[in-house]
Amino acid sequence: MKPSKEPRIQDVMTTEDRLTVSYDDGRIVSLPLEWYPRLQRATPAQRRNWELIGRGYGVHWPDADDDLSAEGLLRGWPSREFARSRERASGKHRQRAAA
């Protein structure tokens, strides 16, 4: 059965290597900060400066110019920037370009 509403973000916390998100339904998700390169490059003060967007369906860091969705974080999806860097590192980018 699908929940009647999608969970919304209530709080966000970062450490040097983790992004932790608390939801209104009680779930807490902790993800590697390296999955979000813009946040990883930001200073601790810049990471603390976040705001909820869409009434908690996303979070925005104005100083890092980054936006993440509540759903994507809950599902454990890394950023597209991180995924592309992994593809380049593994050579998949060159394989697709040659095809």
Short mmCIF file of C-alpha atoms in Angstrom, two decimals:
data_model
loop_
_atom_site.label_atom_id
_atom_site.label_comp_id
_atom_site.label_asym_id
_atom_site.label_seq_id
_atom_site.Cartn_x
_atom_site.Cartn_y
_atom_site.Cartn_z
CA MET A 1 0.00 0.00 0.00
CA LYS A 2 1.34 3.45 -0.94
CA PRO A 3 1.52 6.03 1.84
CA SER A 4 -1.04 8.81 1.60
CA LYS A 5 1.67 11.43 1.32
CA GLU A 6 5.31 11.57 0.41
CA PRO A 7 7.64 12.17 3.35
CA ARG A 8 9.02 15.66 3.77
CA ILE A 9 12.38 16.78 5.04
CA GLN A 10 12.40 18.23 8.54
CA ASP A 11 16.10 18.66 9.28
CA VAL A 12 19.49 18.42 7.60
CA MET A 13 22.91 17.92 9.14
CA THR A 14 26.35 17.45 7.64
CA THR A 15 29.69 16.33 8.97
CA GLU A 16 32.99 16.20 7.13
CA ASP A 17 31.91 12.99 5.39
CA ARG A 18 28.13 12.47 5.86
CA LEU A 19 24.85 14.11 4.87
CA THR A 20 22.06 13.19 7.28
CA VAL A 21 18.42 14.00 6.57
CA SER A 22 15.48 13.62 8.98
CA TYR A 23 11.95 13.18 7.63
CA ASP A 24 8.54 14.00 9.07
CA ASP A 25 7.63 10.30 9.21
CA GLY A 26 10.53 9.51 11.55
CA ARG A 27 13.01 8.15 9.01
CA ILE A 28 16.60 9.31 9.09
CA VAL A 29 18.87 8.80 6.09
CA SER A 30 22.65 9.19 6.22
CA LEU A 31 24.59 9.27 2.96
CA PRO A 32 28.23 9.77 1.99
CA LEU A 33 28.96 13.45 1.42
CA GLU A 34 31.20 12.50 -1.52
CA TRP A 35 28.00 11.64 -3.45
CA TYR A 36 27.22 15.37 -3.46
CA PRO A 37 30.41 17.07 -4.73
CA ARG A 38 29.08 20.63 -4.46
CA LEU A 39 28.30 20.10 -0.80
CA GLN A 40 31.58 18.31 -0.21
CA ARG A 41 33.49 21.29 -1.66
CA ALA A 42 31.49 23.75 0.47
CA THR A 43 32.73 24.96 3.82
CA PRO A 44 30.99 23.72 6.98
CA ALA A 45 29.35 27.15 7.33
CA GLN A 46 28.05 26.99 3.75
CA ARG A 47 26.64 23.50 4.38
CA ARG A 48 24.85 24.73 7.50
CA ASN A 49 23.12 27.42 5.41
CA TRP A 50 20.28 25.37 3.92
CA GLU A 51 16.58 25.95 3.39
CA LEU A 52 13.63 23.73 2.70
CA ILE A 53 12.00 24.12 -0.69
CA GLY A 54 8.56 22.98 -1.77
CA ARG A 55 7.41 22.68 1.85
CA GLY A 56 10.04 20.04 2.57
CA TYR A 57 10.01 18.11 -0.70
CA GLY A 58 13.53 19.39 -1.31
CA VAL A 59 16.43 21.21 0.27
CA HIS A 60 18.51 24.07 -1.15
CA TRP A 61 22.00 25.26 -0.23
CA PRO A 62 22.32 28.79 -1.65
CA ASP A 63 26.05 29.08 -0.91
CA ALA A 64 26.82 25.76 -2.62
CA ASP A 65 24.26 26.28 -5.41
CA ASP A 66 22.85 22.80 -4.83
CA ASP A 67 19.31 21.41 -4.61
CA LEU A 68 18.38 17.87 -3.60
CA SER A 69 14.97 16.23 -3.52
CA ALA A 70 13.49 14.49 -0.51
CA GLU A 71 12.66 11.48 -2.66
CA GLY A 72 16.13 11.21 -4.18
CA LEU A 73 17.79 11.38 -0.79
CA LEU A 74 15.37 8.86 0.70
CA ARG A 75 16.11 6.46 -2.17
CA GLY A 76 19.84 6.97 -1.71
CA TRP A 77 20.45 8.43 -5.15
CA PRO A 78 23.83 10.11 -5.59
CA SER A 79 24.01 13.39 -7.51
CA ARG A 80 24.27 13.34 -11.29
CA GLU A 81 27.63 15.08 -10.98
CA PHE A 82 28.96 12.19 -8.87
CA ALA A 83 27.49 9.56 -11.23
CA ARG A 84 29.09 11.23 -14.27
CA SER A 85 32.47 11.38 -12.55
CA ARG A 86 32.22 7.65 -11.78
CA GLU A 87 31.34 6.87 -15.40
CA ARG A 88 34.35 8.86 -16.62
CA ALA A 89 36.61 7.12 -14.13
CA SER A 90 35.42 3.66 -15.19
CA GLY A 91 35.76 4.38 -18.90
CA LYS A 92 32.05 3.94 -19.68
CA HIS A 93 31.92 7.49 -21.01
CA ARG A 94 34.49 6.65 -23.71
CA GLN A 95 32.81 3.34 -24.54
CA ARG A 96 29.46 5.01 -25.17
CA ALA A 97 31.03 7.79 -27.21
CA ALA A 98 32.75 5.24 -29.43
CA ALA A 99 29.57 3.23 -30.01
#
